[in-house]
Amino acid sequence: MPAASNRVTRRRAILSLGGIVLSSSIARWGWADAAPAYPAAPSIPADARIVDATLTAAPRWRQLKSAPSAILDYVDDGPVVLRVKHGDWLRAKLINGLEEHTSIHWHGIRLPNAMDGVPYLTQSPVQPGESFTYAFQPPDTGTFFFHPHCNTVEQLGRGLAGVLIVDGDEARPHDADLVLVYRDWRIDDTGQFMPMITDAGAAKAGTFGTHRTINDKVRPVYGVPAGGDIRLRFLNLDMTRIVDLGVIGAEAWLIATDGNALPPQKLKAWRMGPAMRADLTLRAPARAGDRIQIVNYYAPEPVVMAELEAVGPTRDRPVFEPVPLRPSRIPAPEIVDAEVFSLRLAAATAPNASADGDLPPDLVLPDGEVLRYADALCLNPDTFWSFNGRSWPMQSHEVLPPPLVTFRQGSSYVIELINQTPHMHPIHLHGHTFKVLSSSKGEVVPHFADTTLVAPKERVRIAIRADNPGDWMIHCHIVEHQDTGMMGIFRVA
Ligand code: C2O
Ligand code: CU
């Protein structure tokens, strides 16, 4: 595997040119005197039902085009789908077979802070050859995924991600349950990766892939039982691409967003940014050989991403009606009287991070050297984006900026996401699932989510019950935007 991109190397060089020595003893700002104290891992009760998994992050060959590509994955034949029943514990051992550190973030799972997989914030990075075991009991049913939170542009860009399904939400079982992972690969005709991040892309809508796949195949066709009821779990695991999910050839209903049940909504098109998931229910054609198309309407002409073909004898089923999933367990935020926190999504100001005037004091190193916050964090020429005037300093970096906001544990908040840019931003919160309440651009179907897409000049109001203590990430899930500044920490205490 090639080492980290030039871009990252350039940034590291810039950092060390400043004469700054970053050791793990100053991993958190102002913690000059102590090693980082990471949150404590939950302990597994003796009577827990445990599902074990081993995930070896490593370079692997995969045939995407005519020549094989050197991708990264946890298994040889991806994408890996882990399945647990609600109530089970998942115990997943990550083995790092890469040449750089990694971690696993369990996207959308409301788990204890220690298991959230953010290097330097919730755990030490897992170094090459090392392992780390994640163990948690997913509190919610639904369709989730996991991915590294280290050099995400390269690691996720080359394929490192998997699906986690927590079963137990169906009041009536489906005849088939299909997982469709959408993603592009940035490869050329010989299967070689092209640069994952470009300045032009990072400063705009992101750098797009060249090869569109569902489950690593181009326009695959899946057999489904004729006349049967089908559950489709669609995950947008691309780093950049927006999908307007639609179905041609059947009446489909949206039954879950980011894994969370909602009253079935007849599907016209559902807009999904990177990291967003949608569960659909539909009836397969009664006649064997007939097909349904799963399409992306976010294009001049609808793009067919995958097809379903009815196979076998026709199931004898009553007239189709979408059966709702069991209601979600997300604690309802108390919206009346909730405090409002405004988060402005904007381009970076230069030198960034000073807009709010609430930066921490300079850090005095043990040898008396004074480390200016601005020098350590802000001289990043690759920064394009900010939250409330502050840009995240750098990916995979040991010095963390202070939280953007502290929420009182147990209180509810309305967060207003204000997009001041001409680009889309799918905004993701760790550790919490929020309710999408309203948009300045028109009606929204109220729904629970962990990632929501905010359009240019749009304001979206979401609400959370801040009930999960710890320091959590909030960021744009267009990974280049995350990598070039649009990321921060919110604290629940
Ligand atoms: Cu899938 Cu911090 O994100
Ligand atoms: Cu963004």
Short mmCIF file of N, CA and C in Angstrom, two decimals, residues 206-371:
data_model
loop_
_atom_site.label_atom_id
_atom_site.label_comp_id
_atom_site.label_asym_id
_atom_site.label_seq_id
_atom_site.Cartn_x
_atom_site.Cartn_y
_atom_site.Cartn_z
N GLY A 206 -16.57 18.20 -3.14
CA GLY A 206 -15.86 16.96 -2.88
C GLY A 206 -15.32 16.39 -4.18
N THR A 207 -14.37 15.47 -4.04
CA THR A 207 -13.77 14.83 -5.22
C THR A 207 -14.55 13.55 -5.51
N PHE A 208 -15.10 13.46 -6.70
CA PHE A 208 -15.99 12.33 -6.98
C PHE A 208 -15.23 11.10 -7.44
N GLY A 209 -15.81 9.96 -7.14
CA GLY A 209 -15.28 8.70 -7.63
C GLY A 209 -15.61 8.53 -9.10
N THR A 210 -15.05 7.49 -9.66
CA THR A 210 -15.18 7.29 -11.11
C THR A 210 -15.95 6.01 -11.44
N HIS A 211 -16.14 5.17 -10.43
CA HIS A 211 -16.67 3.84 -10.70
C HIS A 211 -17.76 3.57 -9.65
N ARG A 212 -19.02 3.60 -10.09
CA ARG A 212 -20.13 3.51 -9.14
C ARG A 212 -20.54 2.07 -8.90
N THR A 213 -20.66 1.70 -7.65
CA THR A 213 -21.00 0.31 -7.36
C THR A 213 -22.07 0.19 -6.29
N ILE A 214 -22.73 -0.96 -6.33
CA ILE A 214 -23.56 -1.43 -5.23
C ILE A 214 -22.91 -2.75 -4.81
N ASN A 215 -22.57 -2.87 -3.56
CA ASN A 215 -21.88 -4.06 -3.05
C ASN A 215 -20.68 -4.41 -3.95
N ASP A 216 -19.96 -3.41 -4.38
CA ASP A 216 -18.74 -3.52 -5.19
C ASP A 216 -18.98 -3.99 -6.62
N LYS A 217 -20.25 -4.05 -7.04
CA LYS A 217 -20.54 -4.46 -8.42
C LYS A 217 -21.29 -3.35 -9.14
N VAL A 218 -21.10 -3.33 -10.45
CA VAL A 218 -21.80 -2.34 -11.25
C VAL A 218 -23.18 -2.90 -11.60
N ARG A 219 -24.21 -2.17 -11.20
CA ARG A 219 -25.59 -2.51 -11.52
C ARG A 219 -25.90 -4.01 -11.33
N PRO A 220 -25.70 -4.52 -10.13
CA PRO A 220 -25.98 -5.94 -9.90
C PRO A 220 -27.48 -6.23 -9.96
N VAL A 221 -27.80 -7.49 -10.26
CA VAL A 221 -29.19 -7.94 -10.28
C VAL A 221 -29.34 -8.98 -9.17
N TYR A 222 -30.29 -8.77 -8.29
CA TYR A 222 -30.53 -9.71 -7.20
C TYR A 222 -31.87 -10.40 -7.39
N GLY A 223 -31.87 -11.71 -7.23
CA GLY A 223 -33.13 -12.46 -7.29
C GLY A 223 -33.89 -12.29 -5.99
N VAL A 224 -35.19 -12.03 -6.10
CA VAL A 224 -36.04 -11.91 -4.91
C VAL A 224 -37.28 -12.79 -5.13
N PRO A 225 -37.86 -13.32 -4.06
CA PRO A 225 -39.01 -14.22 -4.23
C PRO A 225 -40.20 -13.50 -4.89
N ALA A 226 -40.67 -14.08 -5.99
CA ALA A 226 -41.78 -13.46 -6.75
C ALA A 226 -42.98 -13.25 -5.83
N GLY A 227 -43.53 -12.05 -5.89
CA GLY A 227 -44.72 -11.74 -5.08
C GLY A 227 -44.44 -11.60 -3.60
N GLY A 228 -43.16 -11.67 -3.21
CA GLY A 228 -42.81 -11.61 -1.79
C GLY A 228 -42.62 -10.17 -1.30
N ASP A 229 -42.57 -10.04 0.01
CA ASP A 229 -42.33 -8.72 0.61
C ASP A 229 -40.84 -8.58 0.89
N ILE A 230 -40.28 -7.49 0.39
CA ILE A 230 -38.83 -7.32 0.40
C ILE A 230 -38.47 -6.12 1.27
N ARG A 231 -37.46 -6.32 2.11
CA ARG A 231 -36.89 -5.20 2.83
C ARG A 231 -35.55 -4.86 2.19
N LEU A 232 -35.40 -3.59 1.87
CA LEU A 232 -34.16 -3.12 1.26
C LEU A 232 -33.49 -2.18 2.24
N ARG A 233 -32.23 -2.45 2.51
CA ARG A 233 -31.46 -1.55 3.37
C ARG A 233 -30.44 -0.88 2.48
N PHE A 234 -30.65 0.39 2.21
CA PHE A 234 -29.76 1.12 1.31
C PHE A 234 -28.86 2.02 2.14
N LEU A 235 -27.55 1.85 1.94
CA LEU A 235 -26.59 2.67 2.68
C LEU A 235 -25.77 3.47 1.69
N ASN A 236 -25.75 4.77 1.87
CA ASN A 236 -24.86 5.60 1.05
C ASN A 236 -23.52 5.69 1.78
N LEU A 237 -22.59 4.83 1.39
CA LEU A 237 -21.28 4.85 2.04
C LEU A 237 -20.23 5.54 1.18
N ASP A 238 -20.70 6.31 0.22
CA ASP A 238 -19.73 7.09 -0.54
C ASP A 238 -19.27 8.27 0.32
N MET A 239 -18.14 8.85 -0.03
CA MET A 239 -17.60 9.95 0.77
C MET A 239 -18.09 11.30 0.26
N THR A 240 -18.73 11.31 -0.90
CA THR A 240 -19.02 12.56 -1.58
C THR A 240 -20.43 12.63 -2.17
N ARG A 241 -20.86 11.52 -2.73
CA ARG A 241 -22.00 11.50 -3.63
C ARG A 241 -23.34 11.65 -2.90
N ILE A 242 -24.22 12.46 -3.46
CA ILE A 242 -25.59 12.59 -2.96
C ILE A 242 -26.45 11.63 -3.78
N VAL A 243 -27.38 10.95 -3.14
CA VAL A 243 -28.27 10.03 -3.83
C VAL A 243 -29.71 10.45 -3.55
N ASP A 244 -30.52 10.55 -4.61
CA ASP A 244 -31.97 10.67 -4.44
C ASP A 244 -32.53 9.28 -4.72
N LEU A 245 -32.74 8.54 -3.66
CA LEU A 245 -33.10 7.13 -3.80
C LEU A 245 -34.53 6.97 -4.30
N GLY A 246 -34.69 6.18 -5.34
CA GLY A 246 -36.02 5.91 -5.87
C GLY A 246 -36.14 4.48 -6.34
N VAL A 247 -37.37 4.05 -6.57
CA VAL A 247 -37.64 2.69 -7.04
C VAL A 247 -38.58 2.78 -8.23
N ILE A 248 -38.23 2.11 -9.32
CA ILE A 248 -39.09 2.06 -10.50
C ILE A 248 -39.57 0.62 -10.66
N GLY A 249 -40.87 0.46 -10.82
CA GLY A 249 -41.41 -0.88 -11.07
C GLY A 249 -42.11 -1.48 -9.87
N ALA A 250 -42.14 -0.76 -8.78
CA ALA A 250 -42.88 -1.24 -7.60
C ALA A 250 -43.19 -0.04 -6.72
N GLU A 251 -44.19 -0.21 -5.88
CA GLU A 251 -44.50 0.84 -4.93
C GLU A 251 -43.66 0.57 -3.68
N ALA A 252 -42.78 1.50 -3.37
CA ALA A 252 -41.89 1.29 -2.23
C ALA A 252 -42.24 2.29 -1.13
N TRP A 253 -42.02 1.87 0.09
CA TRP A 253 -42.29 2.73 1.24
C TRP A 253 -41.04 2.83 2.09
N LEU A 254 -40.81 4.05 2.56
CA LEU A 254 -39.69 4.30 3.46
C LEU A 254 -40.14 3.93 4.87
N ILE A 255 -39.39 3.04 5.53
CA ILE A 255 -39.80 2.61 6.88
C ILE A 255 -38.77 2.94 7.96
N ALA A 256 -37.56 3.33 7.55
CA ALA A 256 -36.57 3.73 8.55
C ALA A 256 -35.56 4.69 7.92
N THR A 257 -35.11 5.64 8.73
CA THR A 257 -34.08 6.58 8.30
C THR A 257 -32.91 6.43 9.27
N ASP A 258 -31.74 6.22 8.74
CA ASP A 258 -30.54 5.98 9.56
C ASP A 258 -30.81 4.89 10.60
N GLY A 259 -31.64 3.92 10.23
CA GLY A 259 -31.92 2.79 11.12
C GLY A 259 -33.14 2.97 11.99
N ASN A 260 -33.67 4.20 12.06
CA ASN A 260 -34.75 4.49 13.01
C ASN A 260 -36.11 4.45 12.33
N ALA A 261 -37.02 3.67 12.92
CA ALA A 261 -38.35 3.52 12.34
C ALA A 261 -39.07 4.85 12.24
N LEU A 262 -39.85 4.99 11.18
CA LEU A 262 -40.79 6.11 11.09
C LEU A 262 -42.07 5.55 10.49
N PRO A 263 -43.21 6.23 10.67
CA PRO A 263 -44.43 5.73 10.05
C PRO A 263 -44.18 5.63 8.55
N PRO A 264 -44.55 4.51 7.90
CA PRO A 264 -44.20 4.33 6.49
C PRO A 264 -44.61 5.52 5.63
N GLN A 265 -43.67 5.94 4.79
CA GLN A 265 -43.89 7.06 3.88
C GLN A 265 -43.76 6.52 2.47
N LYS A 266 -44.74 6.83 1.63
CA LYS A 266 -44.64 6.37 0.25
C LYS A 266 -43.43 7.03 -0.39
N LEU A 267 -42.59 6.22 -1.00
CA LEU A 267 -41.33 6.75 -1.53
C LEU A 267 -41.52 7.38 -2.90
N LYS A 268 -41.16 8.66 -2.98
CA LYS A 268 -41.01 9.27 -4.31
C LYS A 268 -39.51 9.28 -4.58
N ALA A 269 -38.80 10.09 -3.79
CA ALA A 269 -37.34 10.06 -3.82
C ALA A 269 -36.90 10.50 -2.44
N TRP A 270 -35.86 9.87 -1.92
CA TRP A 270 -35.37 10.23 -0.58
C TRP A 270 -33.92 10.66 -0.73
N ARG A 271 -33.67 11.90 -0.36
CA ARG A 271 -32.33 12.45 -0.57
C ARG A 271 -31.38 12.01 0.54
N MET A 272 -30.26 11.47 0.15
CA MET A 272 -29.31 10.92 1.11
C MET A 272 -27.90 11.40 0.82
N GLY A 273 -27.32 12.05 1.80
CA GLY A 273 -25.91 12.40 1.70
C GLY A 273 -25.07 11.22 2.16
N PRO A 274 -23.75 11.36 2.03
CA PRO A 274 -22.85 10.32 2.53
C PRO A 274 -23.19 9.97 3.98
N ALA A 275 -23.16 8.68 4.28
CA ALA A 275 -23.38 8.10 5.62
C ALA A 275 -24.85 7.88 5.95
N MET A 276 -25.75 8.36 5.11
CA MET A 276 -27.18 8.21 5.44
C MET A 276 -27.69 6.86 4.96
N ARG A 277 -28.66 6.33 5.69
CA ARG A 277 -29.26 5.04 5.33
C ARG A 277 -30.77 5.18 5.24
N ALA A 278 -31.36 4.33 4.39
CA ALA A 278 -32.82 4.29 4.28
C ALA A 278 -33.24 2.84 4.16
N ASP A 279 -34.27 2.47 4.91
CA ASP A 279 -34.84 1.13 4.79
C ASP A 279 -36.17 1.27 4.05
N LEU A 280 -36.36 0.39 3.07
CA LEU A 280 -37.58 0.41 2.27
C LEU A 280 -38.28 -0.93 2.40
N THR A 281 -39.61 -0.89 2.24
CA THR A 281 -40.34 -2.14 2.11
C THR A 281 -41.09 -2.06 0.79
N LEU A 282 -41.12 -3.19 0.08
CA LEU A 282 -41.83 -3.21 -1.21
C LEU A 282 -42.24 -4.64 -1.54
N ARG A 283 -43.13 -4.75 -2.49
CA ARG A 283 -43.62 -6.04 -2.94
C ARG A 283 -42.93 -6.38 -4.26
N ALA A 284 -42.34 -7.55 -4.35
CA ALA A 284 -41.67 -7.98 -5.58
C ALA A 284 -42.73 -8.30 -6.64
N PRO A 285 -42.35 -8.16 -7.93
CA PRO A 285 -43.30 -8.50 -9.00
C PRO A 285 -43.77 -9.95 -8.84
N ALA A 286 -45.04 -10.17 -9.21
CA ALA A 286 -45.62 -11.51 -9.04
C ALA A 286 -45.07 -12.51 -10.05
N ARG A 287 -44.66 -11.98 -11.23
CA ARG A 287 -44.26 -12.89 -12.30
C ARG A 287 -42.74 -13.04 -12.33
N ALA A 288 -42.29 -14.26 -12.28
CA ALA A 288 -40.85 -14.51 -12.32
C ALA A 288 -40.25 -13.89 -13.58
N GLY A 289 -39.09 -13.27 -13.42
CA GLY A 289 -38.42 -12.63 -14.56
C GLY A 289 -38.65 -11.12 -14.62
N ASP A 290 -39.74 -10.65 -13.98
CA ASP A 290 -39.98 -9.20 -13.99
C ASP A 290 -39.00 -8.52 -13.03
N ARG A 291 -38.66 -7.28 -13.38
CA ARG A 291 -37.63 -6.58 -12.61
C ARG A 291 -38.09 -5.24 -12.02
N ILE A 292 -37.39 -4.87 -10.98
CA ILE A 292 -37.57 -3.56 -10.33
C ILE A 292 -36.22 -2.87 -10.39
N GLN A 293 -36.24 -1.56 -10.61
CA GLN A 293 -34.98 -0.82 -10.63
C GLN A 293 -34.81 0.06 -9.39
N ILE A 294 -33.64 0.02 -8.83
CA ILE A 294 -33.29 0.92 -7.73
C ILE A 294 -32.47 2.03 -8.36
N VAL A 295 -33.00 3.25 -8.28
CA VAL A 295 -32.38 4.33 -9.06
C VAL A 295 -31.95 5.50 -8.20
N ASN A 296 -31.05 6.27 -8.77
CA ASN A 296 -30.63 7.55 -8.20
C ASN A 296 -31.16 8.65 -9.10
N TYR A 297 -32.08 9.47 -8.56
CA TYR A 297 -32.64 10.57 -9.35
C TYR A 297 -31.77 11.82 -9.27
N TYR A 298 -30.72 11.78 -8.49
CA TYR A 298 -29.87 12.98 -8.35
C TYR A 298 -28.89 13.01 -9.52
N ALA A 299 -29.42 13.21 -10.69
CA ALA A 299 -28.62 13.16 -11.92
C ALA A 299 -29.55 13.65 -13.03
N PRO A 300 -28.99 14.09 -14.14
CA PRO A 300 -29.86 14.57 -15.23
C PRO A 300 -30.85 13.49 -15.68
N GLU A 301 -30.41 12.27 -15.75
CA GLU A 301 -31.28 11.13 -16.06
C GLU A 301 -31.17 10.18 -14.89
N PRO A 302 -32.27 9.53 -14.48
CA PRO A 302 -32.14 8.58 -13.37
C PRO A 302 -31.07 7.52 -13.67
N VAL A 303 -30.22 7.26 -12.70
CA VAL A 303 -29.16 6.26 -12.87
C VAL A 303 -29.62 4.98 -12.18
N VAL A 304 -29.65 3.88 -12.93
CA VAL A 304 -30.02 2.61 -12.31
C VAL A 304 -28.81 2.09 -11.54
N MET A 305 -28.99 1.87 -10.24
CA MET A 305 -27.87 1.42 -9.40
C MET A 305 -27.89 -0.10 -9.24
N ALA A 306 -29.09 -0.68 -9.17
CA ALA A 306 -29.22 -2.14 -9.00
C ALA A 306 -30.61 -2.53 -9.46
N GLU A 307 -30.77 -3.83 -9.70
CA GLU A 307 -32.09 -4.34 -10.09
C GLU A 307 -32.45 -5.54 -9.24
N LEU A 308 -33.75 -5.72 -9.07
CA LEU A 308 -34.26 -6.90 -8.38
C LEU A 308 -35.09 -7.68 -9.39
N GLU A 309 -34.85 -8.97 -9.45
CA GLU A 309 -35.61 -9.80 -10.40
C GLU A 309 -36.40 -10.84 -9.62
N ALA A 310 -37.69 -10.90 -9.93
CA ALA A 310 -38.54 -11.88 -9.26
C ALA A 310 -38.16 -13.28 -9.71
N VAL A 311 -38.00 -14.18 -8.74
CA VAL A 311 -37.64 -15.57 -9.08
C VAL A 311 -38.54 -16.52 -8.28
N GLY A 312 -38.70 -17.74 -8.83
CA GLY A 312 -39.40 -18.81 -8.12
C GLY A 312 -40.92 -18.68 -8.20
N PRO A 313 -41.58 -19.61 -7.52
CA PRO A 313 -43.04 -19.60 -7.54
C PRO A 313 -43.58 -18.36 -6.82
N THR A 314 -44.70 -17.87 -7.29
CA THR A 314 -45.28 -16.65 -6.72
C THR A 314 -45.78 -16.90 -5.30
N ARG A 315 -45.33 -16.06 -4.38
CA ARG A 315 -45.81 -16.17 -3.00
C ARG A 315 -47.27 -15.75 -2.94
N ASP A 316 -48.00 -16.45 -2.11
CA ASP A 316 -49.40 -16.12 -1.96
C ASP A 316 -49.54 -15.13 -0.81
N ARG A 317 -49.72 -13.88 -1.13
CA ARG A 317 -49.73 -12.83 -0.12
C ARG A 317 -50.97 -11.96 -0.29
N PRO A 318 -51.52 -11.48 0.84
CA PRO A 318 -52.63 -10.52 0.70
C PRO A 318 -52.15 -9.24 0.02
N VAL A 319 -53.09 -8.37 -0.31
CA VAL A 319 -52.74 -7.10 -0.96
C VAL A 319 -51.64 -6.39 -0.16
N PHE A 320 -50.67 -5.83 -0.86
CA PHE A 320 -49.51 -5.23 -0.18
C PHE A 320 -49.90 -4.02 0.64
N GLU A 321 -49.34 -4.01 1.83
CA GLU A 321 -49.51 -2.84 2.69
C GLU A 321 -48.22 -2.73 3.48
N PRO A 322 -47.68 -1.55 3.58
CA PRO A 322 -46.42 -1.43 4.32
C PRO A 322 -46.66 -1.61 5.81
N VAL A 323 -45.94 -2.52 6.40
CA VAL A 323 -46.08 -2.74 7.84
C VAL A 323 -45.01 -1.91 8.55
N PRO A 324 -45.43 -1.05 9.47
CA PRO A 324 -44.40 -0.24 10.16
C PRO A 324 -43.47 -1.11 10.99
N LEU A 325 -42.23 -0.65 11.15
CA LEU A 325 -41.31 -1.31 12.08
C LEU A 325 -41.72 -0.95 13.50
N ARG A 326 -41.21 -1.72 14.45
CA ARG A 326 -41.46 -1.37 15.86
C ARG A 326 -40.88 0.02 16.12
N PRO A 327 -41.57 0.81 16.95
CA PRO A 327 -41.11 2.19 17.16
C PRO A 327 -39.70 2.25 17.73
N SER A 328 -39.01 3.34 17.39
CA SER A 328 -37.63 3.47 17.84
C SER A 328 -37.59 3.74 19.34
N ARG A 329 -36.43 3.52 19.93
CA ARG A 329 -36.26 3.72 21.37
C ARG A 329 -35.54 5.04 21.68
N ILE A 330 -35.41 5.87 20.69
CA ILE A 330 -34.70 7.14 20.91
C ILE A 330 -35.52 7.99 21.90
N PRO A 331 -34.87 8.51 22.94
CA PRO A 331 -35.62 9.35 23.87
C PRO A 331 -36.08 10.63 23.16
N ALA A 332 -37.36 10.92 23.26
CA ALA A 332 -37.90 12.09 22.56
C ALA A 332 -37.35 13.36 23.18
N PRO A 333 -36.74 14.21 22.40
CA PRO A 333 -36.29 15.49 22.98
C PRO A 333 -37.48 16.35 23.37
N GLU A 334 -37.33 17.10 24.46
CA GLU A 334 -38.41 18.03 24.86
C GLU A 334 -38.12 19.35 24.19
N ILE A 335 -38.91 19.61 23.16
CA ILE A 335 -38.56 20.72 22.28
C ILE A 335 -39.04 22.06 22.82
N VAL A 336 -40.20 22.04 23.47
CA VAL A 336 -40.73 23.29 24.03
C VAL A 336 -39.74 23.78 25.08
N ASP A 337 -39.37 25.04 24.99
CA ASP A 337 -38.43 25.65 25.94
C ASP A 337 -36.99 25.14 25.81
N ALA A 338 -36.71 24.29 24.85
CA ALA A 338 -35.32 23.81 24.72
C ALA A 338 -34.43 24.98 24.29
N GLU A 339 -33.22 24.98 24.83
CA GLU A 339 -32.24 25.98 24.42
C GLU A 339 -31.85 25.74 22.97
N VAL A 340 -31.56 26.81 22.25
CA VAL A 340 -31.17 26.66 20.84
C VAL A 340 -29.67 26.90 20.71
N PHE A 341 -29.00 25.99 20.07
CA PHE A 341 -27.58 26.16 19.75
C PHE A 341 -27.47 26.32 18.25
N SER A 342 -26.90 27.43 17.81
CA SER A 342 -26.76 27.65 16.37
C SER A 342 -25.38 27.21 15.91
N LEU A 343 -25.36 26.48 14.83
CA LEU A 343 -24.08 26.03 14.27
C LEU A 343 -24.01 26.54 12.84
N ARG A 344 -23.08 27.47 12.63
CA ARG A 344 -22.92 28.03 11.30
C ARG A 344 -21.89 27.23 10.51
N LEU A 345 -22.33 26.75 9.35
CA LEU A 345 -21.46 26.00 8.46
C LEU A 345 -20.94 27.00 7.45
N ALA A 346 -19.63 27.22 7.43
CA ALA A 346 -19.12 28.27 6.56
C ALA A 346 -17.75 27.90 6.02
N ALA A 347 -17.30 28.70 5.09
CA ALA A 347 -15.93 28.57 4.62
C ALA A 347 -15.01 28.99 5.76
N ALA A 348 -13.78 28.56 5.72
CA ALA A 348 -12.82 28.93 6.76
C ALA A 348 -12.46 30.40 6.61
N THR A 349 -12.22 31.03 7.74
CA THR A 349 -11.69 32.38 7.68
C THR A 349 -10.19 32.24 7.93
N ALA A 350 -9.39 33.11 7.39
CA ALA A 350 -7.95 32.95 7.55
C ALA A 350 -7.37 34.13 8.32
N PRO A 351 -6.51 33.93 9.31
CA PRO A 351 -6.24 32.63 9.91
C PRO A 351 -7.47 32.20 10.70
N ASN A 352 -7.83 30.95 10.54
CA ASN A 352 -9.11 30.52 11.09
C ASN A 352 -9.04 30.35 12.59
N ALA A 353 -10.16 29.96 13.13
CA ALA A 353 -10.27 29.55 14.52
C ALA A 353 -10.30 30.70 15.51
N SER A 354 -10.17 31.92 15.04
CA SER A 354 -10.13 33.00 16.01
C SER A 354 -11.46 33.76 16.07
N ALA A 355 -12.41 33.36 15.22
CA ALA A 355 -13.61 34.18 15.08
C ALA A 355 -14.37 34.37 16.39
N ASP A 356 -14.45 33.35 17.21
CA ASP A 356 -15.25 33.48 18.42
C ASP A 356 -14.48 34.04 19.61
N GLY A 357 -13.21 34.20 19.44
CA GLY A 357 -12.42 34.81 20.50
C GLY A 357 -12.39 34.01 21.79
N ASP A 358 -12.69 32.72 21.69
CA ASP A 358 -12.72 31.95 22.95
C ASP A 358 -11.75 30.78 22.89
N LEU A 359 -10.62 31.04 22.32
CA LEU A 359 -9.62 29.98 22.22
C LEU A 359 -8.97 29.76 23.59
N PRO A 360 -8.45 28.59 23.79
CA PRO A 360 -7.80 28.33 25.06
C PRO A 360 -6.49 29.13 25.16
N PRO A 361 -5.96 29.27 26.36
CA PRO A 361 -4.71 30.01 26.51
C PRO A 361 -3.55 29.24 25.89
N ASP A 362 -2.46 29.94 25.70
CA ASP A 362 -1.28 29.26 25.17
C ASP A 362 -0.83 28.17 26.14
N LEU A 363 -0.17 27.19 25.56
CA LEU A 363 0.23 26.03 26.36
C LEU A 363 1.71 26.14 26.69
N VAL A 364 2.05 25.99 27.96
CA VAL A 364 3.45 26.02 28.35
C VAL A 364 3.93 24.58 28.47
N LEU A 365 4.89 24.24 27.67
CA LEU A 365 5.41 22.88 27.68
C LEU A 365 6.31 22.68 28.90
N PRO A 366 6.55 21.43 29.26
CA PRO A 366 7.36 21.17 30.47
C PRO A 366 8.72 21.86 30.43
N ASP A 367 9.32 22.02 29.23
CA ASP A 367 10.63 22.65 29.18
C ASP A 367 10.54 24.17 29.12
N GLY A 368 9.35 24.70 29.31
CA GLY A 368 9.20 26.15 29.35
C GLY A 368 8.84 26.77 28.02
N GLU A 369 8.93 25.99 26.96
CA GLU A 369 8.58 26.53 25.65
C GLU A 369 7.09 26.86 25.61
N VAL A 370 6.76 27.98 25.02
CA VAL A 370 5.35 28.37 24.94
C VAL A 370 4.82 27.97 23.57
N LEU A 371 3.77 27.21 23.59
CA LEU A 371 3.17 26.75 22.36
C LEU A 371 1.92 27.59 22.13
#
